[in-house]
Amino acid sequence: MAADINSVTIVGRLTRDAELKYTNSGSAVTGMSIAVNRTRKDGDQWVEEANFFDVSLWGRRGESLNQYLQKGTRIAVTGELRQDRWEQDGQKRSRVVIHANNIQLLGGNSPGQGTPGQGFSGNNQRPNQGYQNSGNNSYNNVSNNKPSYENYPSGNAGGSGNFEDDIPF
Amino acid sequence: MAADINSVTIVGRLTRDAELKYTNSGSAVTGMSIAVNRTRKDGDQWVEEANFFDVSLWGRRGESLNQYLQKGTRIAVTGELRQDRWEQDGQKRSRVVIHANNIQLLGGNSPGQGTPGQGFSGNNQRPNQGYQNSGNNSYNNVSNNKPSYENYPSGNAGGSGNFEDDIPF
Amino acid sequence: MAADINSVTIVGRLTRDAELKYTNSGSAVTGMSIAVNRTRKDGDQWVEEANFFDVSLWGRRGESLNQYLQKGTRIAVTGELRQDRWEQDGQKRSRVVIHANNIQLLGGNSPGQGTPGQGFSGNNQRPNQGYQNSGNNSYNNVSNNKPSYENYPSGNAGGSGNFEDDIPF
Amino acid sequence: MAADINSVTIVGRLTRDAELKYTNSGSAVTGMSIAVNRTRKDGDQWVEEANFFDVSLWGRRGESLNQYLQKGTRIAVTGELRQDRWEQDGQKRSRVVIHANNIQLLGGNSPGQGTPGQGFSGNNQRPNQGYQNSGNNSYNNVSNNKPSYENYPSGNAGGSGNFEDDIPF
DNA sequence: TTTT
DNA sequence: TTTT
């Protein structure tokens, strides 16, 4: 019956550059992998343990943030837990993904503490080879090629944008 | 560097009875599977979609709540995201688990809205056959047999309890 | 420097019926007061302590839910913390409010566990006298009278609705 | 009936240095004020708006973190909402406080991104005049003077510490 | 593998 | 000012 409460907030660092892709229907989806540290007692000593989670951010906000979402960047994420389901070799598979509603840049390699858009001109020179595509990518029909907008009448994929996606970072 | 913020809160219903087990070191761990519904637009119609997550609750609180955590019970869970890692046939595997700090009973098949311990005398007559043990159980060294406490000098597994676990429900 | 992460999730019961009002600009705002219980040790005994918070839900979702949001209803709320600021007798005053993004009905006096719209025909017979208007109401220009929509060209107040507000409950 | 779910997570910057005090019973309580920014559309322009909240952190963790919790420091806080109640001139008053379970240092003026305890030797030279004491301080029986521990047999105030408070930052 |  |  109806929508259940589902809320997640984590802080962590990206384990690699974010990947911006587009579904067949033209939606932008930015995929990330985040390392969230926790400390636990091992005997009488504190040890650090990393947990790795997948994050996806849909829509224009990911298009804007993508250039800052580089390996090592510290971010805070709020969103909800989702289960991604797909078939592989006739086998049903699933993974838990954090579906982000909002991402905040917190520094690290990112401009979170400086002035965004300043002094980062070199960031995207480094080609994004897309080698992260290997592995358990579960998005259907996702490509790295930005669609020409003419093909998407509704224009929501990368067009003039709606309220949420225009939030400055 | 140190512990990152990691906070999850969800509401949902148990897809089966909770399973209370004990690790070799005598810690109680209560495992659950929860269905969290969301609604999404499919064309111009609202459809409901269930997402399934694993929840684990450690310590005495699980021992107390276990009897109410039955299939269909609606609960609210707060905790943190964890990554469970283990090896299977020489393969590294992992799954995301919600490590619960607190669970609130919200009704459904549970006594959440009545008086706990009242009118539920028949609940545990039904033998817990433990058939849910099959499948991807990733706890190491976990058994269904409650250890005799004499074997566990520290006595934390089921003993007189510490602060957190004595919270009434 | 941009938007900070700000996320709240609570469960509690309404201390009185929700109040649906409209700002001068025609926005619907549903005000609630929620009691959130916690348990604490007093000596060797558990005692229950209630904490009271203000919740506001903007837009059409409040218009839909209003009829179910009655005194005693248990709800779960996700949203963000906000500071409401106003002047009273030349004095600056403020209060913390939970700005709800989503509210889930969880039962109690509400139809949360039944089928909404069924068997609750008598609920709204009881006139809503609006006596709760006294006290520290801090919304500016808020009235209990639903505006005639002709006056509000943008039509967002109660018109055809946008995505978020159409979510079923 | 029992404890309700109550969970808050925010990111923001301290508006002044944290204040570490001790209750009559010897408990350490660290008080903070945090500015949480949000962005909103004003016409067609994004404007930034700060919201200010009170945070309190009890126990040894506050004693450890206090030296880093300076004006301007960016932190992430998880905890629960609480209502602080007291009497002033025979008037009942209350305020909402975030009761922190955990605080993460995120940089800014703090050593959150460097090595704590390194290169910050000058930080506490600046005397903490305690002028922030004016205003709506609602803790009862709180003083700035660290008690001599001999007076507190249980030794929890600043003694050998329990599990939670020893977490490194 | 699934709840209402 | 308060809910169960």
Coordinates of C-alpha atoms in Angstrom, one line a residue, chain A:
Chain A
M1 CA 0.0 0.0 0.0
A2 CA 1.6 3.1 -1.2
A3 CA 5.1 4.5 -0.8
D4 CA 7.1 3.6 2.3
I5 CA 9.6 5.9 3.9
N6 CA 13.0 5.3 2.5
S7 CA 15.8 7.6 3.4
V8 CA 19.6 7.3 3.2
T9 CA 22.4 9.8 4.0
I10 CA 26.1 9.0 3.7
V11 CA 29.4 10.7 3.4
G12 CA 32.3 9.2 1.6
R13 CA 34.8 9.4 -1.2
L14 CA 34.5 8.4 -4.8
T15 CA 36.6 5.3 -5.7
R16 CA 36.7 6.4 -9.4
D17 CA 35.5 9.2 -11.6
A18 CA 31.7 9.3 -12.0
E19 CA 30.3 8.0 -15.3
L20 CA 27.6 10.0 -17.1
K21 CA 25.5 8.0 -19.5
Y22 CA 22.2 8.2 -21.3
T23 CA 19.4 5.7 -21.4
N24 CA 17.7 4.9 -24.7
S25 CA 14.9 7.2 -23.8
G26 CA 17.4 10.0 -23.3
S27 CA 17.6 10.3 -19.5
A28 CA 21.0 11.2 -18.0
V29 CA 22.2 8.9 -15.3
T30 CA 25.4 9.5 -13.4
G31 CA 26.9 6.4 -11.8
M32 CA 29.3 6.5 -8.9
S33 CA 31.0 4.2 -6.5
I34 CA 31.6 5.5 -3.0
A35 CA 33.8 4.4 -0.1
V36 CA 32.3 4.9 3.3
N37 CA 34.7 4.4 6.2
R38 CA 33.8 3.1 9.6
T39 CA 36.0 2.4 12.6
R40 CA 35.7 -0.6 14.7
K41 CA 37.5 -2.1 17.6
D42 CA 39.7 -5.0 16.9
G43 CA 40.8 -6.2 20.3
D44 CA 41.8 -2.9 21.9
Q45 CA 42.7 -1.1 18.8
W46 CA 40.7 1.0 16.4
V47 CA 40.8 -0.2 12.8
E48 CA 39.3 1.4 9.8
E49 CA 37.1 -0.5 7.4
A50 CA 35.8 0.7 4.1
N51 CA 32.4 -0.2 2.7
F52 CA 31.7 0.4 -0.9
F53 CA 28.3 1.4 -2.3
D54 CA 26.9 2.2 -5.7
V55 CA 25.2 5.6 -6.2
S56 CA 23.2 6.8 -9.1
L57 CA 22.0 10.3 -9.8
W58 CA 19.4 10.9 -12.5
G59 CA 18.7 14.0 -14.5
R60 CA 20.4 17.3 -15.2
R61 CA 22.0 17.6 -11.8
G62 CA 24.3 14.8 -12.7
E63 CA 25.2 16.5 -15.9
S64 CA 26.2 19.6 -14.0
L65 CA 28.1 17.8 -11.2
N66 CA 29.8 15.2 -13.3
Q67 CA 32.9 17.3 -14.0
Y68 CA 33.6 17.6 -10.2
L69 CA 32.8 14.0 -9.3
Q70 CA 36.3 12.7 -9.6
K71 CA 38.1 9.8 -8.0
G72 CA 38.9 10.8 -4.4
T73 CA 36.3 13.6 -4.1
R74 CA 34.5 13.6 -0.8
I75 CA 30.7 14.0 -1.2
A76 CA 27.6 13.7 1.0
V77 CA 24.7 11.9 -0.6
T78 CA 21.0 11.9 0.4
G79 CA 18.5 9.7 -1.4
E80 CA 16.8 6.4 -1.1
L81 CA 17.7 2.7 -1.3
R82 CA 16.8 1.0 -4.5
Q83 CA 17.1 -2.5 -5.8
D84 CA 18.5 -2.8 -9.3
R85 CA 17.4 -5.9 -11.1
W86 CA 18.5 -7.4 -14.3
E87 CA 19.2 -10.7 -16.0
Q88 CA 22.6 -12.1 -16.8
D89 CA 23.0 -15.4 -18.7
G90 CA 19.4 -16.2 -17.9
Q91 CA 20.1 -15.6 -14.2
K92 CA 18.2 -13.0 -12.2
R93 CA 20.6 -10.7 -10.5
S94 CA 20.2 -7.7 -8.3
R95 CA 22.2 -5.1 -6.4
V96 CA 21.4 -2.4 -3.9
V97 CA 21.9 1.1 -5.2
I98 CA 21.6 4.5 -3.5
H99 CA 19.3 6.5 -5.7
A100 CA 20.5 10.0 -5.0
N101 CA 18.2 13.0 -4.6
N102 CA 21.0 15.3 -3.8
I103 CA 24.8 15.3 -3.7
Q104 CA 26.9 17.8 -1.9
L105 CA 30.6 18.4 -2.8
L106 CA 32.7 18.4 0.3
G107 CA 36.3 18.9 -1.0
G108 CA 39.0 16.4 -1.5
N109 CA 39.8 16.6 -5.2
S110 CA 36.7 18.5 -5.9
P111 CA 36.1 22.2 -5.9
G112 CA 33.7 21.9 -3.0
Q113 CA 35.5 24.3 -0.8
G114 CA 36.7 26.6 -3.5
T115 CA 34.8 28.5 -6.1
P116 CA 33.3 26.0 -8.6
G117 CA 34.2 26.7 -12.1
Q118 CA 37.4 28.4 -11.2
G119 CA 40.8 27.0 -11.6
F120 CA 39.6 23.6 -12.8
S121 CA 39.9 24.2 -16.4
G122 CA 42.2 21.2 -16.8
N123 CA 40.0 18.7 -15.1
N124 CA 38.4 17.3 -18.1
Q125 CA 41.4 17.2 -20.4
R126 CA 42.0 13.7 -19.1
P127 CA 40.0 11.5 -21.4
N128 CA 37.3 9.4 -19.7
Q129 CA 38.1 6.1 -21.2
G130 CA 35.1 4.5 -19.9
Y131 CA 37.0 1.4 -18.8
Q132 CA 34.8 1.3 -15.7
N133 CA 32.1 -0.1 -18.0
S134 CA 33.3 -3.6 -17.4
G135 CA 31.8 -5.4 -14.5
N136 CA 28.3 -5.5 -13.2
N137 CA 26.7 -2.6 -15.0
S138 CA 23.0 -3.1 -14.7
Y139 CA 21.5 -0.2 -16.5
N140 CA 19.7 -1.3 -19.6
N141 CA 20.3 0.4 -22.8
V142 CA 22.7 2.9 -21.5
S143 CA 25.3 4.5 -23.7
N144 CA 28.2 6.9 -23.2
N145 CA 27.1 9.0 -26.2
K146 CA 25.1 12.0 -25.5
P147 CA 22.1 11.9 -27.7
S148 CA 21.4 14.7 -30.1
Y149 CA 18.5 16.4 -28.5
E150 CA 16.6 16.6 -31.7
N151 CA 15.7 13.0 -31.2
Y152 CA 14.0 13.6 -27.9
P153 CA 10.9 15.6 -28.4
S154 CA 10.2 16.1 -24.7
G155 CA 13.5 17.7 -24.3
N156 CA 13.9 16.7 -20.7
A157 CA 17.1 14.7 -21.1
G158 CA 19.5 17.6 -21.5
G159 CA 17.3 20.5 -22.4
S160 CA 16.2 23.6 -20.6
G161 CA 15.9 21.8 -17.4
N162 CA 13.4 21.6 -14.6
F163 CA 13.4 23.1 -11.2
E164 CA 15.3 20.5 -9.2
D165 CA 18.2 20.1 -11.6
D166 CA 19.0 23.7 -11.7
I167 CA 20.1 23.9 -8.1
P168 CA 23.6 25.4 -7.9
F169 CA 26.4 23.4 -6.3

